[in-house]
């Protein structure tokens, strides 16, 4: 919500600057996101009128204009194509400054002197994209104004605009009046509403209104203004709309938008002569009914949507956008002003279903106050009478089937003080509440509070306490300990501690943590070669997805790691090492009858000059070692996302802890990654389940170890791990550790064979081993390797 400070000050007398006001309102709950200043850097820019416009003698695309600024006539060279003699324009004189520190001086353009510059709206700091077509990409055309008048004064340009972040529970603050009310209460100033007086003619209002869906339309107010003259709205109104981010269109539409910004009530103006029998019917749309909205698009409606109709057709999409068939045009003479209140959830449903959002729908969907409809309608009628030349017909149509009752609460000041930890006097609480337009009656030790219509968010005593606290000032409430409550020291669960330990290990291994979204699409699974019958494709579907690519809850983290890898590679990042700890969602059955299983998973990814299969394996080994998981087995993996000869599954007994390896070349091609990428996914829940981080003291060995080397020739396709496994099993009780130090294929080794060499450390914790004892165990190992694996001692 953008609020002009000069507009705000029409309703509250406050002298503080924009920064002070922003800080005060933020502290009282109306968060200010930023401040934009207009006109502050502009000087020596005045209103001028083009007297004549001639072609430049030395340039085809330049014009030489004579501009009257009241005190003198200037010669100015311009390249603008949207101007003509007689136009009023902003003129930057010699020595003028413009936003951004731009200085204007006399100069010569192609040999012709230029004594200033004609200015565009953008050069004055306004958003040119919001202007009518004829004012874009050229000079800012002004209405007739006193020549020589300072442009800041002429356009009421000098101003500060505050940008507010309004929470959904405070739709009353989506207006200048709402923010003014908050400003007055925050700074203890008086607040006033706009003065509204409507002069009616004797002719009666001919409009009729029928509400056929009172569950969706709570109130409908209508006024008729006849004999309007369509044209531009006053320049000050146009500038205020521009500062608020609204495009000026014509005087009638601008008035409806102006009142919406001022009072927070969206309005709509219908061309009354296009409404059949001047009868407005608020009803549900018919299934398949069509309506062309003001944006020129045909909308196909259904019975869940609310429309404004006449006796023949739909003429507007209630609370969202009007219909093209009753649009205000240059030939419009008679107008019906609509000021209505609709069910917020239905407006949101309609807006979302049609993919159509507007300033009106954004307000209605939050739930507006039906009591402001008449006030807004009267304000619009007043402004149309003044600025559209219209005549307001006698009488206002007001259909209000079930008037809203105000909430009445009873609170105890002493309880509020205990709740807040304050010691406020009852009179101070009453003053705060009344400044927010709550009606308060003191009854003994209690306060009876009547909540204003526009504060639907206040429903209980705690809400009243919040109102008092925010305006008293959270910073004024002294720190205090909780009373009459048992306090405990928070701590992490064992699972949380182990997850944090895993994170620390991965960070220590040089990986960076990433966070990605929990949604995926079918295309993500296609890109990593997931088969059509894979369980990974049995994903939970999202009812209202943001798009096709985010329509499923993810069952794997690999596509997201590869996306991040591609992003880094495309930005010339030569070394990439990352991990993510997140959940995958695995439904037990589809359609869902119970919530899916949420499996906490570690995703790993890396590429670079020094990275290979053993790099990522080393990280995983370090993680498992720190987690106290020993005796894991790495076996060849046959996963479609990974290279078949360069990937492995991690087994702990019968349990699969994860899979890792080089990503399949076809998958890398799908991600436009021309480098080898190594990735993996580990089941963190299982790792936590089997983790054993209890540290046990083992005394240093008293007896020496005996080291022996062994080299055996085995089949080429035999895994080295199988050799190591036989050595450890056969030498159990004597073999302390083993280390592979050589794998050889070549001369002196038969075809289809390889030589594998290990160092073996023999040790007893009870005595010093003799050579005979070591020889005996060593011989058993050689024999076992021969019998079980067909190995031959080299």
mmCIF file of N, CA, C and O in Angstrom, residues 169-245:
data_model
loop_
_atom_site.group_PDB
_atom_site.id
_atom_site.type_symbol
_atom_site.label_atom_id
_atom_site.label_comp_id
_atom_site.label_asym_id
_atom_site.label_seq_id
_atom_site.Cartn_x
_atom_site.Cartn_y
_atom_site.Cartn_z
ATOM 1 N N UNK A 169 -5.023 -9.381 8.137
ATOM 2 C CA UNK A 169 -6.071 -9.146 9.139
ATOM 3 C C UNK A 169 -6.416 -7.668 9.296
ATOM 4 O O UNK A 169 -7.318 -7.332 10.071
ATOM 5 N N UNK A 170 -5.736 -6.780 8.565
ATOM 6 C CA UNK A 170 -6.006 -5.340 8.712
ATOM 7 C C UNK A 170 -6.377 -4.687 7.370
ATOM 8 O O UNK A 170 -5.703 -3.774 6.892
ATOM 9 N N UNK A 171 -7.464 -5.157 6.731
ATOM 10 C CA UNK A 171 -7.862 -4.535 5.460
ATOM 11 C C UNK A 171 -8.263 -3.074 5.625
ATOM 12 O O UNK A 171 -8.273 -2.328 4.652
ATOM 13 N N UNK A 172 -8.601 -2.658 6.858
ATOM 14 C CA UNK A 172 -8.956 -1.257 7.080
ATOM 15 C C UNK A 172 -7.772 -0.329 6.828
ATOM 16 O O UNK A 172 -7.959 0.874 6.599
ATOM 17 N N UNK A 173 -6.552 -0.880 6.863
ATOM 18 C CA UNK A 173 -5.368 -0.061 6.624
ATOM 19 C C UNK A 173 -4.986 0.010 5.148
ATOM 20 O O UNK A 173 -3.970 0.620 4.804
ATOM 21 N N UNK A 174 -5.789 -0.624 4.282
ATOM 22 C CA UNK A 174 -5.540 -0.515 2.843
ATOM 23 C C UNK A 174 -6.202 0.745 2.296
ATOM 24 O O UNK A 174 -6.864 0.732 1.265
ATOM 25 N N UNK A 175 -6.029 1.839 3.014
ATOM 26 C CA UNK A 175 -6.624 3.121 2.621
ATOM 27 C C UNK A 175 -5.861 4.243 3.302
ATOM 28 O O UNK A 175 -5.222 4.038 4.343
ATOM 29 N N UNK A 176 -5.945 5.425 2.724
ATOM 30 C CA UNK A 176 -5.298 6.592 3.328
ATOM 31 C C UNK A 176 -5.959 6.913 4.662
ATOM 32 O O UNK A 176 -5.291 7.221 5.649
ATOM 33 N N UNK A 177 -7.281 6.818 4.711
ATOM 34 C CA UNK A 177 -8.003 7.100 5.953
ATOM 35 C C UNK A 177 -7.608 6.112 7.048
ATOM 36 O O UNK A 177 -7.416 6.488 8.200
ATOM 37 N N UNK A 178 -7.462 4.830 6.686
ATOM 38 C CA UNK A 178 -7.062 3.833 7.668
ATOM 39 C C UNK A 178 -5.685 4.101 8.240
ATOM 40 O O UNK A 178 -5.471 3.997 9.454
ATOM 41 N N UNK A 179 -4.736 4.470 7.372
ATOM 42 C CA UNK A 179 -3.385 4.790 7.843
ATOM 43 C C UNK A 179 -3.403 6.086 8.646
ATOM 44 O O UNK A 179 -2.684 6.235 9.642
ATOM 45 N N UNK A 180 -4.259 7.048 8.245
ATOM 46 C CA UNK A 180 -4.379 8.302 8.992
ATOM 47 C C UNK A 180 -4.901 8.042 10.401
ATOM 48 O O UNK A 180 -4.448 8.652 11.373
ATOM 49 N N UNK A 181 -5.856 7.130 10.517
ATOM 50 C CA UNK A 181 -6.402 6.773 11.837
ATOM 51 C C UNK A 181 -5.295 6.195 12.725
ATOM 52 O O UNK A 181 -5.172 6.527 13.900
ATOM 53 N N UNK A 182 -4.469 5.311 12.132
ATOM 54 C CA UNK A 182 -3.355 4.723 12.879
ATOM 55 C C UNK A 182 -2.324 5.788 13.238
ATOM 56 O O UNK A 182 -1.757 5.775 14.333
ATOM 57 N N UNK A 183 -2.077 6.728 12.313
ATOM 58 C CA UNK A 183 -1.107 7.798 12.566
ATOM 59 C C UNK A 183 -1.575 8.676 13.715
ATOM 60 O O UNK A 183 -0.791 9.027 14.614
ATOM 61 N N UNK A 184 -2.850 9.041 13.700
ATOM 62 C CA UNK A 184 -3.398 9.889 14.756
ATOM 63 C C UNK A 184 -3.293 9.203 16.111
ATOM 64 O O UNK A 184 -2.919 9.834 17.115
ATOM 65 N N UNK A 185 -3.608 7.917 16.168
ATOM 66 C CA UNK A 185 -3.539 7.186 17.436
ATOM 67 C C UNK A 185 -2.097 7.034 17.899
ATOM 68 O O UNK A 185 -1.801 7.162 19.096
ATOM 69 N N UNK A 186 -1.188 6.779 16.964
ATOM 70 C CA UNK A 186 0.217 6.569 17.322
ATOM 71 C C UNK A 186 0.854 7.830 17.869
ATOM 72 O O UNK A 186 1.595 7.791 18.858
ATOM 73 N N UNK A 187 0.555 8.974 17.248
ATOM 74 C CA UNK A 187 1.197 10.228 17.639
ATOM 75 C C UNK A 187 0.295 11.100 18.511
ATOM 76 O O UNK A 187 0.602 12.262 18.757
ATOM 77 N N UNK A 188 -0.834 10.517 18.949
ATOM 78 C CA UNK A 188 -1.770 11.232 19.838
ATOM 79 C C UNK A 188 -2.236 12.555 19.214
ATOM 80 O O UNK A 188 -2.213 13.619 19.830
ATOM 81 N N UNK A 189 -2.658 12.453 17.953
ATOM 82 C CA UNK A 189 -3.179 13.615 17.239
ATOM 83 C C UNK A 189 -4.657 13.393 16.942
ATOM 84 O O UNK A 189 -5.168 12.281 17.030
ATOM 85 N N UNK A 190 -5.352 14.469 16.556
ATOM 86 C CA UNK A 190 -6.771 14.340 16.225
ATOM 87 C C UNK A 190 -6.922 13.837 14.791
ATOM 88 O O UNK A 190 -6.129 14.166 13.912
ATOM 89 N N UNK A 191 -7.953 13.034 14.592
ATOM 90 C CA UNK A 191 -8.223 12.428 13.285
ATOM 91 C C UNK A 191 -9.561 12.920 12.772
ATOM 92 O O UNK A 191 -10.505 13.115 13.543
ATOM 93 N N UNK A 192 -9.665 13.148 11.457
ATOM 94 C CA UNK A 192 -10.927 13.582 10.880
ATOM 95 C C UNK A 192 -11.173 12.848 9.564
ATOM 96 O O UNK A 192 -10.243 12.555 8.817
ATOM 97 N N UNK A 193 -12.399 12.551 9.314
ATOM 98 C CA UNK A 193 -12.799 11.926 8.057
ATOM 99 C C UNK A 193 -12.989 13.011 6.999
ATOM 100 O O UNK A 193 -13.163 14.191 7.332
ATOM 101 N N UNK A 194 -12.964 12.645 5.717
ATOM 102 C CA UNK A 194 -13.229 13.653 4.675
ATOM 103 C C UNK A 194 -14.641 14.210 4.819
ATOM 104 O O UNK A 194 -15.571 13.492 5.202
ATOM 105 N N UNK A 195 -14.773 15.480 4.528
ATOM 106 C CA UNK A 195 -16.088 16.138 4.634
ATOM 107 C C UNK A 195 -16.894 15.829 3.367
ATOM 108 O O UNK A 195 -16.472 16.147 2.261
ATOM 109 N N UNK A 196 -18.046 15.207 3.539
ATOM 110 C CA UNK A 196 -18.835 14.752 2.388
ATOM 111 C C UNK A 196 -20.196 15.438 2.401
ATOM 112 O O UNK A 196 -20.969 15.317 3.355
ATOM 113 N N UNK A 197 -20.482 16.151 1.322
ATOM 114 C CA UNK A 197 -21.789 16.790 1.127
ATOM 115 C C UNK A 197 -22.211 16.564 -0.311
ATOM 116 O O UNK A 197 -21.486 16.931 -1.230
ATOM 117 N N UNK A 198 -23.359 15.972 -0.484
ATOM 118 C CA UNK A 198 -23.860 15.676 -1.825
ATOM 119 C C UNK A 198 -25.073 16.557 -2.109
ATOM 120 O O UNK A 198 -26.024 16.579 -1.319
ATOM 121 N N UNK A 199 -25.010 17.277 -3.218
ATOM 122 C CA UNK A 199 -26.146 18.102 -3.642
ATOM 123 C C UNK A 199 -26.972 17.315 -4.654
ATOM 124 O O UNK A 199 -26.475 16.968 -5.729
ATOM 125 N N UNK A 200 -28.209 17.012 -4.301
ATOM 126 C CA UNK A 200 -29.065 16.199 -5.172
ATOM 127 C C UNK A 200 -30.009 17.094 -5.980
ATOM 128 O O UNK A 200 -30.386 18.187 -5.535
ATOM 129 N N UNK A 201 -30.360 16.604 -7.169
ATOM 130 C CA UNK A 201 -31.413 17.258 -7.944
ATOM 131 C C UNK A 201 -32.741 16.591 -7.590
ATOM 132 O O UNK A 201 -32.795 15.572 -6.908
ATOM 133 N N UNK A 202 -33.847 17.135 -8.073
ATOM 134 C CA UNK A 202 -35.168 16.620 -7.699
ATOM 135 C C UNK A 202 -35.503 15.283 -8.337
ATOM 136 O O UNK A 202 -36.300 14.509 -7.822
ATOM 137 N N UNK A 203 -34.901 14.996 -9.474
ATOM 138 C CA UNK A 203 -35.204 13.738 -10.156
ATOM 139 C C UNK A 203 -34.783 12.545 -9.301
ATOM 140 O O UNK A 203 -33.688 12.514 -8.752
ATOM 141 N N UNK A 204 -35.661 11.561 -9.193
ATOM 142 C CA UNK A 204 -35.417 10.419 -8.322
ATOM 143 C C UNK A 204 -34.514 9.389 -8.981
ATOM 144 O O UNK A 204 -34.486 9.239 -10.209
ATOM 145 N N UNK A 205 -33.810 8.664 -8.148
ATOM 146 C CA UNK A 205 -32.920 7.589 -8.594
ATOM 147 C C UNK A 205 -33.763 6.465 -9.201
ATOM 148 O O UNK A 205 -34.596 5.859 -8.517
ATOM 149 N N UNK A 206 -33.570 6.145 -10.495
ATOM 150 C CA UNK A 206 -34.402 5.126 -11.139
ATOM 151 C C UNK A 206 -33.871 3.696 -10.975
ATOM 152 O O UNK A 206 -34.521 2.742 -11.402
ATOM 153 N N UNK A 207 -32.695 3.536 -10.385
ATOM 154 C CA UNK A 207 -32.065 2.213 -10.320
ATOM 155 C C UNK A 207 -32.773 1.312 -9.315
ATOM 156 O O UNK A 207 -33.304 1.762 -8.304
ATOM 157 N N UNK A 208 -32.776 0.010 -9.640
ATOM 158 C CA UNK A 208 -33.288 -1.002 -8.712
ATOM 159 C C UNK A 208 -32.185 -2.054 -8.500
ATOM 160 O O UNK A 208 -31.410 -2.346 -9.406
ATOM 161 N N UNK A 209 -32.162 -2.616 -7.301
ATOM 162 C CA UNK A 209 -31.159 -3.627 -6.976
ATOM 163 C C UNK A 209 -31.842 -4.827 -6.341
ATOM 164 O O UNK A 209 -32.669 -4.680 -5.432
ATOM 165 N N UNK A 210 -31.515 -6.023 -6.856
ATOM 166 C CA UNK A 210 -32.015 -7.268 -6.280
ATOM 167 C C UNK A 210 -30.829 -8.162 -5.951
ATOM 168 O O UNK A 210 -30.011 -8.447 -6.836
ATOM 169 N N UNK A 211 -30.718 -8.584 -4.696
ATOM 170 C CA UNK A 211 -29.645 -9.496 -4.294
ATOM 171 C C UNK A 211 -30.220 -10.903 -4.215
ATOM 172 O O UNK A 211 -30.994 -11.229 -3.312
ATOM 173 N N UNK A 212 -29.843 -11.744 -5.181
ATOM 174 C CA UNK A 212 -30.338 -13.123 -5.201
ATOM 175 C C UNK A 212 -29.411 -14.084 -4.463
ATOM 176 O O UNK A 212 -29.772 -15.229 -4.220
ATOM 177 N N UNK A 213 -28.220 -13.610 -4.111
ATOM 178 C CA UNK A 213 -27.261 -14.454 -3.380
ATOM 179 C C UNK A 213 -26.785 -13.704 -2.140
ATOM 180 O O UNK A 213 -25.634 -13.247 -2.084
ATOM 181 N N UNK A 214 -27.646 -13.562 -1.139
ATOM 182 C CA UNK A 214 -27.265 -12.795 0.056
ATOM 183 C C UNK A 214 -26.139 -13.436 0.856
ATOM 184 O O UNK A 214 -25.512 -12.765 1.682
ATOM 185 N N UNK A 215 -25.855 -14.735 0.614
ATOM 186 C CA UNK A 215 -24.740 -15.385 1.307
ATOM 187 C C UNK A 215 -23.393 -14.961 0.718
ATOM 188 O O UNK A 215 -22.353 -15.141 1.352
ATOM 189 N N UNK A 216 -23.421 -14.381 -0.490
ATOM 190 C CA UNK A 216 -22.182 -13.939 -1.136
ATOM 191 C C UNK A 216 -22.096 -12.420 -1.264
ATOM 192 O O UNK A 216 -21.003 -11.881 -1.437
ATOM 193 N N UNK A 217 -23.221 -11.742 -1.210
ATOM 194 C CA UNK A 217 -23.253 -10.273 -1.275
ATOM 195 C C UNK A 217 -23.981 -9.768 -0.039
ATOM 196 O O UNK A 217 -25.184 -9.959 0.101
ATOM 197 N N UNK A 218 -23.239 -9.152 0.870
ATOM 198 C CA UNK A 218 -23.820 -8.723 2.136
ATOM 199 C C UNK A 218 -24.537 -7.376 2.035
ATOM 200 O O UNK A 218 -25.482 -7.121 2.774
ATOM 201 N N UNK A 219 -24.063 -6.542 1.110
ATOM 202 C CA UNK A 219 -24.685 -5.207 0.975
ATOM 203 C C UNK A 219 -24.389 -4.658 -0.415
ATOM 204 O O UNK A 219 -23.295 -4.865 -0.949
ATOM 205 N N UNK A 220 -25.389 -3.965 -0.979
ATOM 206 C CA UNK A 220 -25.194 -3.359 -2.302
ATOM 207 C C UNK A 220 -25.826 -1.968 -2.278
ATOM 208 O O UNK A 220 -27.024 -1.814 -2.058
ATOM 209 N N UNK A 221 -24.977 -0.957 -2.509
ATOM 210 C CA UNK A 221 -25.405 0.442 -2.503
ATOM 211 C C UNK A 221 -25.211 1.015 -3.899
ATOM 212 O O UNK A 221 -24.189 0.754 -4.545
ATOM 213 N N UNK A 222 -26.193 1.779 -4.377
ATOM 214 C CA UNK A 222 -26.107 2.335 -5.733
ATOM 215 C C UNK A 222 -26.590 3.779 -5.755
ATOM 216 O O UNK A 222 -27.596 4.125 -5.123
ATOM 217 N N UNK A 223 -25.870 4.610 -6.472
ATOM 218 C CA UNK A 223 -26.222 6.006 -6.729
ATOM 219 C C UNK A 223 -26.229 6.223 -8.232
ATOM 220 O O UNK A 223 -25.481 5.561 -8.960
ATOM 221 N N UNK A 224 -27.029 7.163 -8.703
ATOM 222 C CA UNK A 224 -27.046 7.501 -10.126
ATOM 223 C C UNK A 224 -26.644 8.960 -10.296
ATOM 224 O O UNK A 224 -27.149 9.841 -9.597
ATOM 225 N N UNK A 225 -25.690 9.168 -11.223
ATOM 226 C CA UNK A 225 -25.249 10.522 -11.582
ATOM 227 C C UNK A 225 -25.486 10.676 -13.080
ATOM 228 O O UNK A 225 -25.012 9.867 -13.877
ATOM 229 N N UNK A 226 -26.247 11.708 -13.455
ATOM 230 C CA UNK A 226 -26.555 11.876 -14.875
ATOM 231 C C UNK A 226 -25.817 13.079 -15.449
ATOM 232 O O UNK A 226 -25.304 13.939 -14.722
ATOM 233 N N UNK A 227 -25.792 13.121 -16.787
ATOM 234 C CA UNK A 227 -25.213 14.237 -17.542
ATOM 235 C C UNK A 227 -23.739 14.475 -17.224
ATOM 236 O O UNK A 227 -23.277 15.622 -17.119
ATOM 237 N N UNK A 228 -22.988 13.401 -17.049
ATOM 238 C CA UNK A 228 -21.548 13.560 -16.814
ATOM 239 C C UNK A 228 -20.854 13.880 -18.123
ATOM 240 O O UNK A 228 -21.339 13.536 -19.204
ATOM 241 N N UNK A 229 -19.728 14.532 -18.029
ATOM 242 C CA UNK A 229 -18.910 14.852 -19.206
ATOM 243 C C UNK A 229 -17.576 14.140 -19.031
ATOM 244 O O UNK A 229 -16.778 14.504 -18.170
ATOM 245 N N UNK A 230 -17.344 13.135 -19.851
ATOM 246 C CA UNK A 230 -16.135 12.328 -19.734
ATOM 247 C C UNK A 230 -14.925 13.108 -20.235
ATOM 248 O O UNK A 230 -14.961 13.714 -21.312
ATOM 249 N N UNK A 231 -13.879 13.108 -19.451
ATOM 250 C CA UNK A 231 -12.651 13.804 -19.816
ATOM 251 C C UNK A 231 -11.565 13.459 -18.811
ATOM 252 O O UNK A 231 -11.751 12.584 -17.956
ATOM 253 N N UNK A 232 -10.443 14.143 -18.901
ATOM 254 C CA UNK A 232 -9.373 13.863 -17.926
ATOM 255 C C UNK A 232 -9.781 14.353 -16.536
ATOM 256 O O UNK A 232 -10.519 15.333 -16.405
ATOM 257 N N UNK A 233 -9.280 13.668 -15.514
ATOM 258 C CA UNK A 233 -9.508 14.121 -14.140
ATOM 259 C C UNK A 233 -8.544 15.255 -13.833
ATOM 260 O O UNK A 233 -7.581 15.485 -14.577
ATOM 261 N N UNK A 234 -8.758 15.991 -12.749
ATOM 262 C CA UNK A 234 -7.839 17.088 -12.388
ATOM 263 C C UNK A 234 -6.407 16.561 -12.258
ATOM 264 O O UNK A 234 -6.189 15.432 -11.828
ATOM 265 N N UNK A 235 -5.458 17.389 -12.620
ATOM 266 C CA UNK A 235 -4.063 16.945 -12.641
ATOM 267 C C UNK A 235 -3.595 16.519 -11.262
ATOM 268 O O UNK A 235 -2.822 15.563 -11.113
ATOM 269 N N UNK A 236 -4.074 17.178 -10.190
ATOM 270 C CA UNK A 236 -3.646 16.786 -8.849
ATOM 271 C C UNK A 236 -4.130 15.371 -8.510
ATOM 272 O O UNK A 236 -3.432 14.602 -7.843
ATOM 273 N N UNK A 237 -5.340 15.038 -9.001
ATOM 274 C CA UNK A 237 -5.862 13.691 -8.754
ATOM 275 C C UNK A 237 -5.051 12.659 -9.542
ATOM 276 O O UNK A 237 -4.731 11.583 -9.031
ATOM 277 N N UNK A 238 -4.718 13.005 -10.789
ATOM 278 C CA UNK A 238 -3.910 12.098 -11.597
ATOM 279 C C UNK A 238 -2.561 11.827 -10.941
ATOM 280 O O UNK A 238 -2.093 10.688 -10.883
ATOM 281 N N UNK A 239 -1.950 12.890 -10.414
ATOM 282 C CA UNK A 239 -0.633 12.736 -9.785
ATOM 283 C C UNK A 239 -0.735 11.881 -8.528
ATOM 284 O O UNK A 239 0.119 11.022 -8.259
ATOM 285 N N UNK A 240 -1.801 12.068 -7.751
ATOM 286 C CA UNK A 240 -1.977 11.241 -6.549
ATOM 287 C C UNK A 240 -2.165 9.771 -6.915
ATOM 288 O O UNK A 240 -1.635 8.880 -6.246
ATOM 289 N N UNK A 241 -2.914 9.522 -7.978
ATOM 290 C CA UNK A 241 -3.086 8.140 -8.423
ATOM 291 C C UNK A 241 -1.764 7.550 -8.895
ATOM 292 O O UNK A 241 -1.442 6.390 -8.595
ATOM 293 N N UNK A 242 -0.989 8.349 -9.628
ATOM 294 C CA UNK A 242 0.310 7.868 -10.105
ATOM 295 C C UNK A 242 1.226 7.512 -8.937
ATOM 296 O O UNK A 242 1.919 6.486 -8.961
ATOM 297 N N UNK A 243 1.244 8.348 -7.919
ATOM 298 C CA UNK A 243 2.086 8.070 -6.749
ATOM 299 C C UNK A 243 1.648 6.792 -6.043
ATOM 300 O O UNK A 243 2.462 6.125 -5.403
ATOM 301 N N UNK A 244 0.361 6.465 -6.147
ATOM 302 C CA UNK A 244 -0.166 5.254 -5.511
ATOM 303 C C UNK A 244 -0.066 4.037 -6.425
ATOM 304 O O UNK A 244 -0.511 2.946 -6.063
ATOM 305 N N UNK A 245 0.492 4.217 -7.632
ATOM 306 C CA UNK A 245 0.657 3.096 -8.546
ATOM 307 C C UNK A 245 -0.573 2.778 -9.366
ATOM 308 O O UNK A 245 -0.707 1.676 -9.890
#
